[in-house]
XYZ file of N, CA and C in Angstrom:
636
model
N 117.603 18.993 -73.348
C 118.740 19.064 -72.570
C 119.343 17.596 -72.764
N 119.755 17.237 -73.827
C 120.420 15.934 -74.146
C 122.008 15.921 -73.698
N 122.467 14.777 -73.639
C 124.012 14.707 -73.652
C 124.601 15.567 -72.704
N 125.523 16.460 -72.862
C 126.015 17.258 -71.912
C 125.532 18.686 -71.678
N 125.840 19.306 -70.566
C 125.409 20.583 -70.258
C 126.154 21.566 -71.145
N 125.395 22.753 -71.444
C 126.209 23.827 -72.093
C 127.381 24.247 -71.420
N 128.338 24.797 -71.944
C 129.574 25.303 -70.980
C 129.214 26.350 -70.146
N 128.132 27.160 -70.348
C 127.928 28.063 -69.322
C 127.370 27.609 -68.068
N 126.816 26.375 -68.083
C 126.394 25.701 -66.909
C 127.317 25.608 -66.027
N 128.649 25.223 -66.379
C 129.762 24.810 -65.549
C 130.228 26.169 -64.834
N 129.857 27.363 -65.227
C 130.218 28.562 -64.485
C 129.189 28.930 -63.445
N 128.232 28.231 -63.297
C 127.096 28.419 -62.342
C 127.190 27.498 -61.244
N 127.016 27.803 -59.963
C 126.958 26.713 -59.007
C 125.537 26.135 -59.019
N 124.400 27.058 -59.000
C 122.967 26.608 -59.069
C 122.395 27.004 -60.360
N 121.622 26.024 -61.021
C 120.784 26.557 -62.096
C 119.590 25.700 -62.129
N 118.389 26.430 -61.963
C 117.092 25.769 -62.218
C 116.669 26.254 -63.693
N 116.347 25.183 -64.396
C 116.038 25.286 -65.831
C 114.603 24.788 -65.924
N 113.737 25.830 -66.037
C 112.247 25.675 -66.326
C 111.659 24.685 -65.327
N 111.986 25.067 -63.987
C 111.428 24.121 -62.994
C 110.042 24.601 -62.655
N 109.359 23.325 -62.481
C 107.947 23.543 -62.085
C 107.683 22.725 -60.665
N 107.060 23.191 -59.864
C 106.583 22.471 -58.556
C 105.181 22.800 -58.275
N 104.512 21.814 -58.303
C 103.077 21.738 -57.876
C 102.755 20.828 -56.751
N 101.843 21.274 -55.971
C 101.197 20.389 -54.973
C 99.766 20.292 -55.444
N 99.320 19.260 -55.908
C 97.944 19.092 -56.443
C 97.643 20.105 -57.454
N 96.653 20.751 -57.408
C 96.586 21.952 -58.510
C 97.077 23.133 -58.135
N 97.970 23.315 -57.144
C 98.431 24.654 -56.767
C 99.948 24.768 -57.223
N 100.077 25.538 -58.181
C 101.401 25.748 -58.685
C 102.199 26.572 -57.903
N 103.410 26.258 -57.247
C 104.341 27.058 -56.485
C 105.361 27.722 -57.297
N 105.960 27.049 -58.082
C 106.904 27.492 -59.210
C 106.679 27.129 -60.574
N 106.619 28.178 -61.354
C 106.131 27.914 -62.781
C 107.172 28.323 -63.690
N 107.822 27.170 -64.232
C 108.962 27.329 -65.251
C 110.070 28.198 -64.713
N 110.418 27.973 -63.522
C 111.532 28.897 -62.789
C 112.800 28.916 -63.558
N 113.342 29.969 -64.194
C 114.762 29.816 -64.518
C 115.567 30.763 -63.489
N 116.648 30.308 -62.960
C 117.063 30.838 -61.778
C 118.602 30.380 -61.656
N 119.494 31.356 -61.597
C 121.086 30.925 -61.521
C 121.763 31.614 -60.456
N 122.768 30.870 -59.785
C 123.584 31.497 -58.892
C 124.959 31.151 -59.257
N 125.966 32.132 -59.454
C 127.304 31.925 -59.710
C 128.045 31.135 -58.507
N 129.185 30.611 -58.897
C 130.156 30.142 -57.914
C 130.558 31.189 -56.884
N 130.452 30.956 -55.712
C 130.873 31.903 -54.653
C 129.949 32.924 -54.381
N 128.945 33.149 -55.165
C 127.773 34.349 -54.994
C 127.047 34.024 -53.866
N 126.758 35.276 -53.101
C 125.885 35.266 -52.032
C 124.403 35.958 -52.430
N 123.373 35.089 -52.332
C 122.084 35.692 -52.785
C 121.127 35.499 -51.776
N 120.248 36.599 -51.674
C 119.169 36.616 -50.784
C 117.846 36.578 -51.661
N 116.785 35.689 -51.242
C 115.560 35.434 -51.891
C 114.430 36.245 -50.951
N 113.842 37.206 -51.489
C 112.904 38.012 -50.626
C 111.634 37.866 -51.399
N 110.722 37.671 -50.585
C 109.260 37.763 -50.941
C 108.288 37.336 -49.917
N 107.009 37.483 -50.115
C 105.879 37.361 -49.174
C 105.922 35.607 -48.898
N 105.317 35.309 -47.796
C 104.972 34.145 -47.331
C 104.241 33.388 -48.500
N 104.628 32.197 -48.798
C 103.947 31.370 -49.812
C 104.265 31.602 -51.313
N 105.359 32.559 -51.310
C 106.009 32.751 -52.775
C 107.049 31.847 -53.256
N 107.348 30.822 -52.489
C 108.256 29.774 -52.927
C 109.556 29.721 -52.541
N 110.011 30.687 -51.658
C 111.401 30.741 -51.170
C 111.907 29.329 -50.507
N 111.225 29.072 -49.562
C 111.663 27.544 -48.955
C 111.591 26.609 -49.843
N 110.484 26.668 -50.791
C 110.241 25.511 -51.892
C 111.755 25.369 -52.566
N 112.209 26.527 -52.993
C 113.413 26.451 -53.855
C 114.614 25.735 -53.124
N 114.728 26.136 -51.742
C 115.838 25.524 -50.980
C 115.525 23.955 -50.664
N 114.175 23.688 -50.372
C 113.805 22.278 -50.196
C 114.164 21.343 -51.516
N 113.887 22.057 -52.629
C 114.138 21.338 -53.909
C 115.642 20.997 -54.229
N 116.589 21.998 -53.736
C 118.015 22.022 -53.716
C 118.539 20.923 -52.888
N 117.736 20.647 -51.702
C 118.231 19.666 -50.713
C 117.422 18.429 -51.013
N 116.836 18.249 -52.184
C 116.106 17.099 -52.480
C 115.177 16.637 -51.350
N 114.844 17.563 -50.665
C 113.575 17.159 -49.711
C 112.212 17.325 -50.479
N 112.185 17.956 -51.552
C 111.033 17.932 -52.546
C 111.460 17.390 -53.754
N 110.442 16.870 -54.723
C 110.988 16.578 -56.030
C 110.416 17.509 -57.088
N 111.087 17.857 -57.975
C 110.436 18.786 -59.097
C 109.356 18.087 -59.845
N 108.392 18.864 -60.230
C 107.240 18.319 -60.962
C 107.716 18.175 -62.453
N 108.534 19.198 -62.877
C 109.040 19.347 -64.107
C 110.336 20.193 -64.283
N 111.074 20.052 -65.333
C 112.290 20.791 -65.300
C 113.535 20.204 -64.676
N 114.492 20.746 -64.439
C 115.715 20.140 -63.873
C 116.508 21.124 -63.036
N 117.294 20.720 -62.272
C 118.123 21.484 -61.329
C 119.528 20.851 -61.470
N 120.643 21.849 -61.608
C 121.926 21.583 -61.752
C 122.680 22.264 -60.652
N 123.675 21.351 -60.131
C 124.472 22.077 -59.068
C 125.996 21.635 -59.437
N 126.809 22.803 -59.529
C 128.278 22.639 -59.858
C 128.238 21.975 -61.164
N 127.511 22.239 -62.130
C 127.747 21.725 -63.509
C 127.263 20.266 -63.536
N 126.561 19.755 -62.549
C 126.132 18.366 -62.586
C 124.615 18.464 -62.364
N 123.856 17.413 -63.052
C 122.328 17.443 -62.855
C 122.084 16.949 -61.347
N 121.261 17.503 -60.593
C 120.851 17.198 -59.283
C 119.574 16.352 -59.348
N 118.689 16.862 -60.021
C 117.238 15.931 -59.967
C 117.457 14.891 -60.960
N 118.266 14.853 -62.063
C 118.276 13.899 -63.019
C 119.718 13.309 -63.009
N 119.960 12.427 -64.012
C 121.217 11.730 -64.361
C 121.346 11.289 -65.682
N 122.556 11.171 -66.301
C 122.443 10.887 -67.691
C 122.453 9.323 -67.695
N 121.655 8.837 -68.874
C 121.523 7.364 -69.081
C 121.449 7.549 -70.562
N 122.366 6.827 -71.371
C 122.195 6.700 -72.809
C 122.322 8.127 -73.480
N 123.000 8.869 -72.850
C 123.114 10.378 -73.409
C 121.924 11.304 -73.177
N 120.965 10.845 -72.500
C 119.652 11.632 -72.002
C 119.611 11.835 -70.603
N 118.828 12.794 -70.186
C 118.539 13.076 -68.727
C 117.380 12.375 -68.360
N 117.492 11.410 -67.338
C 116.392 10.807 -66.723
C 116.321 10.953 -65.206
N 115.262 10.727 -64.647
C 114.982 11.016 -63.216
C 116.270 10.350 -62.245
N 116.642 11.089 -61.339
C 117.868 10.662 -60.515
C 117.416 9.423 -59.676
N 118.445 8.557 -59.436
C 118.353 7.472 -58.310
C 118.705 8.065 -56.990
N 118.159 7.439 -56.024
C 118.473 7.915 -54.762
C 120.014 7.916 -54.436
N 120.714 6.979 -55.085
C 122.163 6.930 -54.999
C 122.840 8.224 -55.508
N 122.359 8.664 -56.703
C 122.839 9.780 -57.278
C 122.612 10.994 -56.475
N 121.356 11.161 -56.005
C 120.947 12.218 -55.175
C 121.811 12.297 -53.853
N 122.165 11.175 -53.170
C 122.981 11.225 -51.954
C 124.302 11.683 -52.424
N 124.948 11.342 -53.564
C 126.319 11.738 -53.981
C 126.272 13.123 -54.208
N 125.460 13.829 -55.046
C 125.276 15.167 -55.189
C 124.988 16.053 -54.299
N 124.137 15.752 -53.312
C 123.733 16.558 -52.155
C 124.952 16.456 -51.152
N 125.922 15.885 -51.224
C 127.039 15.986 -50.309
C 127.715 17.243 -50.364
N 127.482 17.862 -51.446
C 128.248 19.307 -51.898
C 127.190 20.377 -51.270
N 125.974 20.014 -50.692
C 125.083 21.018 -50.260
C 124.801 21.031 -48.849
N 124.737 22.118 -48.221
C 124.476 22.100 -46.723
C 123.330 23.049 -46.424
N 122.573 22.803 -45.328
C 121.531 23.595 -45.086
C 121.353 23.820 -43.720
N 120.922 25.137 -43.278
C 120.811 25.572 -41.753
C 119.205 25.835 -41.924
N 118.627 25.165 -41.011
C 117.074 25.424 -40.876
C 116.714 26.557 -39.862
N 115.422 26.753 -39.986
C 114.820 27.998 -39.147
C 114.784 27.494 -37.759
N 114.596 26.142 -37.468
C 114.328 25.703 -36.246
C 115.494 24.781 -35.878
N 116.725 25.048 -36.060
C 117.867 24.348 -35.706
C 118.120 23.033 -36.139
N 116.966 21.923 -35.679
C 117.146 20.652 -35.947
C 118.366 19.978 -35.511
N 118.782 20.340 -34.382
C 119.775 19.458 -33.709
C 119.395 18.200 -33.070
N 120.195 17.220 -32.928
C 119.634 15.996 -32.255
C 119.760 16.214 -30.782
N 118.498 16.162 -30.017
C 118.570 16.550 -28.742
C 119.415 15.622 -27.807
N 119.557 14.349 -28.341
C 120.169 13.185 -27.409
C 121.777 13.235 -27.577
N 122.261 14.111 -28.333
C 123.798 14.231 -28.624
C 124.195 15.505 -28.034
N 125.485 15.491 -27.794
C 126.093 16.685 -27.283
C 126.369 17.494 -28.489
N 126.992 18.802 -28.388
C 127.091 19.782 -29.380
C 128.200 18.973 -30.196
N 129.296 18.545 -29.688
C 130.532 17.929 -30.285
C 129.995 16.663 -31.324
N 129.146 15.853 -30.763
C 128.541 14.862 -31.392
C 127.616 15.290 -32.611
N 126.893 16.364 -32.482
C 125.994 16.821 -33.540
C 126.804 17.330 -34.617
N 128.167 17.738 -34.388
C 128.902 18.294 -35.620
C 129.586 17.160 -36.090
N 129.963 16.297 -35.367
C 130.789 15.070 -35.901
C 130.055 13.934 -36.503
N 128.893 13.958 -36.231
C 128.115 12.666 -36.725
C 128.181 12.444 -38.186
N 127.677 13.522 -38.985
C 127.720 13.340 -40.337
C 129.026 13.195 -40.873
N 130.183 14.056 -40.773
C 131.446 13.613 -41.349
C 131.805 12.339 -41.273
N 131.600 11.799 -39.851
C 131.991 10.503 -39.729
C 131.294 9.396 -40.662
N 129.915 9.554 -40.515
C 129.078 8.519 -41.026
C 128.976 8.873 -42.705
N 128.795 9.989 -43.082
C 128.607 10.148 -44.563
C 129.915 10.360 -45.227
N 130.847 11.275 -44.792
C 131.981 11.482 -45.376
C 133.168 10.559 -45.191
N 132.947 9.645 -44.096
C 134.055 8.576 -43.865
C 135.200 9.219 -43.081
N 135.150 10.292 -42.440
C 136.209 10.863 -41.651
C 136.411 10.040 -40.465
N 137.764 10.055 -40.070
C 138.096 9.411 -38.729
C 137.489 10.203 -37.508
N 137.393 9.588 -36.522
C 136.874 10.256 -35.353
C 137.764 11.422 -34.982
N 139.040 11.217 -34.994
C 140.130 12.278 -34.569
C 139.886 13.410 -35.600
N 139.791 13.207 -36.871
C 139.848 14.277 -37.717
C 138.508 14.957 -37.698
N 137.493 14.357 -37.424
C 136.113 14.966 -37.271
C 136.071 15.953 -36.045
N 136.651 15.294 -34.841
C 136.553 16.079 -33.709
C 137.484 17.194 -33.850
N 138.787 17.242 -34.465
C 139.471 18.292 -34.732
C 138.821 19.487 -35.461
N 138.196 19.017 -36.518
C 137.598 20.072 -37.262
C 136.359 20.593 -36.509
N 135.829 19.868 -35.745
C 134.434 20.325 -35.045
C 135.082 21.431 -33.999
N 136.046 21.078 -33.344
C 136.535 22.168 -32.240
C 136.931 23.329 -33.092
N 137.563 23.437 -34.201
C 137.955 24.478 -35.118
C 136.654 25.411 -35.278
N 135.725 24.675 -35.599
C 134.389 25.313 -36.126
C 133.785 25.727 -35.013
N 133.692 25.154 -33.769
C 133.188 25.813 -32.494
C 133.916 26.991 -32.043
N 135.263 27.015 -32.386
C 135.977 28.146 -31.883
C 135.613 29.468 -32.871
N 135.280 29.235 -34.262
C 134.932 30.012 -35.204
C 133.633 30.688 -34.747
N 132.676 29.814 -34.428
C 131.140 30.320 -33.959
C 131.156 30.844 -32.444
N 132.262 30.843 -31.883
C 132.367 31.360 -30.414
C 131.803 30.469 -29.343
N 131.865 29.016 -29.696
C 131.277 28.059 -28.503
C 131.992 27.030 -28.280
N 133.403 27.545 -28.226
C 134.368 26.452 -27.715
C 134.308 25.493 -26.380
N 133.350 26.380 -25.481
C 133.185 25.914 -24.199
C 131.885 25.189 -24.045
N 131.177 24.923 -25.123
C 130.100 24.290 -25.141
C 130.115 23.006 -25.887
N 131.090 22.348 -26.061
C 131.238 21.064 -26.823
C 130.447 19.871 -26.244
N 130.604 19.944 -24.751
C 129.797 18.878 -24.112
C 128.543 19.011 -23.647
N 127.838 20.221 -24.040
C 126.682 20.668 -23.673
C 125.579 19.865 -24.721
N 124.262 19.770 -24.152
C 123.272 19.266 -25.115
C 122.585 20.499 -25.563
N 121.759 20.331 -26.798
C 121.045 21.459 -27.246
C 120.093 22.141 -26.289
N 119.522 21.327 -25.318
C 118.468 21.934 -24.250
C 119.353 22.892 -23.423
N 120.569 22.685 -23.246
C 121.311 23.545 -22.348
C 121.738 24.875 -23.068
N 121.419 25.014 -24.238
C 121.876 26.266 -25.029
C 120.667 27.185 -25.286
N 121.029 28.529 -25.562
C 120.069 29.569 -26.037
C 119.792 29.051 -27.439
N 118.821 29.708 -27.983
C 118.441 29.736 -29.330
C 119.514 30.155 -30.317
N 120.102 31.282 -30.024
C 121.207 31.824 -30.832
C 122.502 30.837 -30.810
N 122.678 30.354 -29.628
C 123.720 29.369 -29.567
C 123.420 27.910 -30.394
N 122.193 27.653 -30.387
C 121.777 26.235 -31.154
C 122.121 26.590 -32.695
N 121.609 27.858 -33.042
C 121.748 28.140 -34.406
C 123.266 28.202 -34.694
N 124.105 28.657 -33.925
C 125.485 28.652 -34.492
C 126.086 27.295 -34.406
N 125.652 26.358 -33.457
C 125.917 25.002 -33.627
C 125.476 24.428 -34.971
N 124.252 24.876 -35.322
C 123.835 24.267 -36.555
C 124.573 24.765 -37.699
N 125.161 26.067 -37.728
C 126.022 26.495 -38.866
C 127.138 25.681 -38.667
N 127.840 25.530 -37.652
C 129.118 24.789 -37.512
C 128.903 23.363 -38.033
N 127.745 22.684 -37.815
C 127.551 21.306 -38.238
C 127.373 21.492 -39.833
N 126.835 22.466 -40.326
C 126.690 22.440 -41.824
C 128.067 22.654 -42.495
N 128.934 23.463 -41.795
C 130.174 23.779 -42.433
C 130.996 22.565 -42.187
N 130.908 21.715 -41.267
C 131.626 20.341 -41.247
C 131.511 19.558 -42.254
N 130.494 19.521 -43.207
C 130.521 18.808 -44.323
C 131.237 19.327 -45.459
N 131.866 20.548 -45.388
C 132.786 21.199 -46.445
C 131.822 21.399 -47.760
N 130.606 22.179 -47.462
C 129.750 22.177 -48.575
C 130.141 23.210 -49.540
N 129.942 23.130 -51.035
C 130.330 24.063 -51.877
C 128.977 25.145 -51.737
N 127.869 24.671 -51.460
C 126.690 25.494 -51.386
C 126.152 25.412 -49.920
N 125.770 26.666 -49.410
C 125.077 26.704 -47.991
C 123.803 27.293 -48.173
N 122.728 26.612 -47.852
C 121.466 27.075 -47.977
C 120.811 27.510 -46.471
N 120.408 28.704 -46.235
C 119.930 29.344 -45.213
C 118.546 29.799 -45.145
N 117.656 28.899 -44.291
C 116.148 29.090 -44.413
C 115.774 29.983 -43.322
N 115.622 31.259 -43.382
C 115.344 32.196 -42.352
C 115.734 31.802 -41.093
N 117.208 31.827 -40.952
C 117.908 31.179 -39.843
C 117.886 32.122 -38.690
N 117.297 33.484 -38.563
C 117.161 34.296 -37.457
C 115.768 34.336 -37.212
N 114.870 33.887 -37.830
C 113.442 34.353 -37.704
C 113.050 33.659 -36.413
N 113.410 32.678 -35.804
C 113.018 32.010 -34.683
C 113.655 32.585 -33.455
N 114.455 33.400 -33.588
C 115.485 33.905 -32.619
C 114.938 35.247 -31.873
N 115.280 35.240 -30.473
C 114.834 36.466 -29.964
C 115.663 37.775 -30.460
N 115.238 38.818 -30.472
C 115.944 39.893 -31.233
C 117.394 40.132 -30.661
N 117.546 39.866 -29.371
C 119.013 40.153 -28.927
C 119.938 39.080 -29.201
N 119.503 37.846 -29.928
C 120.368 36.807 -30.183
C 120.633 36.898 -31.814
N 119.969 37.802 -32.509
C 120.113 37.708 -34.050
C 121.491 38.259 -34.465
N 121.933 39.214 -33.691
C 123.204 39.899 -34.110
C 124.410 38.922 -34.124
N 124.498 37.966 -33.088
C 125.556 37.027 -33.072
C 125.415 35.969 -34.187
N 124.302 35.418 -34.640
C 124.121 34.704 -35.650
C 124.721 35.242 -37.024
N 124.281 36.520 -37.200
C 124.475 37.394 -38.355
C 126.067 37.583 -38.624
N 126.544 37.850 -37.361
C 128.056 38.011 -37.484
C 128.743 36.854 -38.018
N 128.273 35.702 -37.510
C 129.026 34.197 -37.888
C 128.825 34.275 -39.304
N 127.643 34.539 -39.894
C 127.198 34.372 -41.270
C 128.240 35.359 -42.151
N 128.146 36.535 -41.630
C 129.050 37.642 -42.262
C 130.472 37.260 -42.473
N 130.983 36.554 -41.416
C 132.325 36.068 -41.463
C 132.574 34.977 -42.495
N 131.634 34.059 -42.479
C 131.770 32.984 -43.579
C 131.629 33.567 -44.835
N 130.628 34.667 -45.074
C 130.532 35.222 -46.512
C 131.859 35.930 -46.914
N 132.580 36.436 -46.007
C 133.614 37.136 -46.403
C 135.011 36.399 -46.469
N 135.004 35.316 -45.790
C 136.260 34.576 -45.689
C 136.416 33.380 -46.491
N 135.082 32.941 -46.938
C 135.208 31.630 -47.873
C 134.664 31.971 -49.088
N 134.795 30.877 -50.032
C 134.055 30.907 -51.170
C 132.931 30.037 -51.518
N 132.347 29.808 -50.308
C 131.078 29.045 -50.263
C 129.980 29.920 -50.920
N 129.172 29.328 -51.805
C 128.132 29.940 -52.499
C 126.877 29.836 -51.382
N 126.264 31.035 -51.117
C 125.359 31.143 -50.016
C 123.923 31.799 -50.594
């Protein structure tokens, strides 16, 4: 994989190219070749320990590949070009590429000391450089989309699990990601709360071109 990626890489939003991930002597991913097209919605199904979450964590650069390379939107994620060859990515390169990727976690991961509105606006202001007015306007539109317009001043502890997960989805969308990663986002919810979260995700899937 010297020089530039093949043309077909550019038609794919995600590409795992012979990716290996090991923890000590335990191999989780063994030369995985895996692609997702632009705008495609893909579900990974398998038993616990089969590597589903590992794939997502590698895409979010929360873990490093042992071998192989990952590409996002035709650009190397885990590596960068230097002298026409791929070399391991710098932290600066990783920060830049992962701006196009958002992740919604199983356990919400909201900041407990911040209001709902602050949870959604913090990253667009600090990472994307949006003005506060722009970030707040966008956050309020997203809260309306997920059915939580009346909760912008609440703290996470004042919300149900389903409401917290909808805030987490809005926070992810606030970064305008090209790729949205969802790690078992309903598994921590009570059964009666699942439908509301799934309805939001279905709406995103049918009304946007985000790769999910």
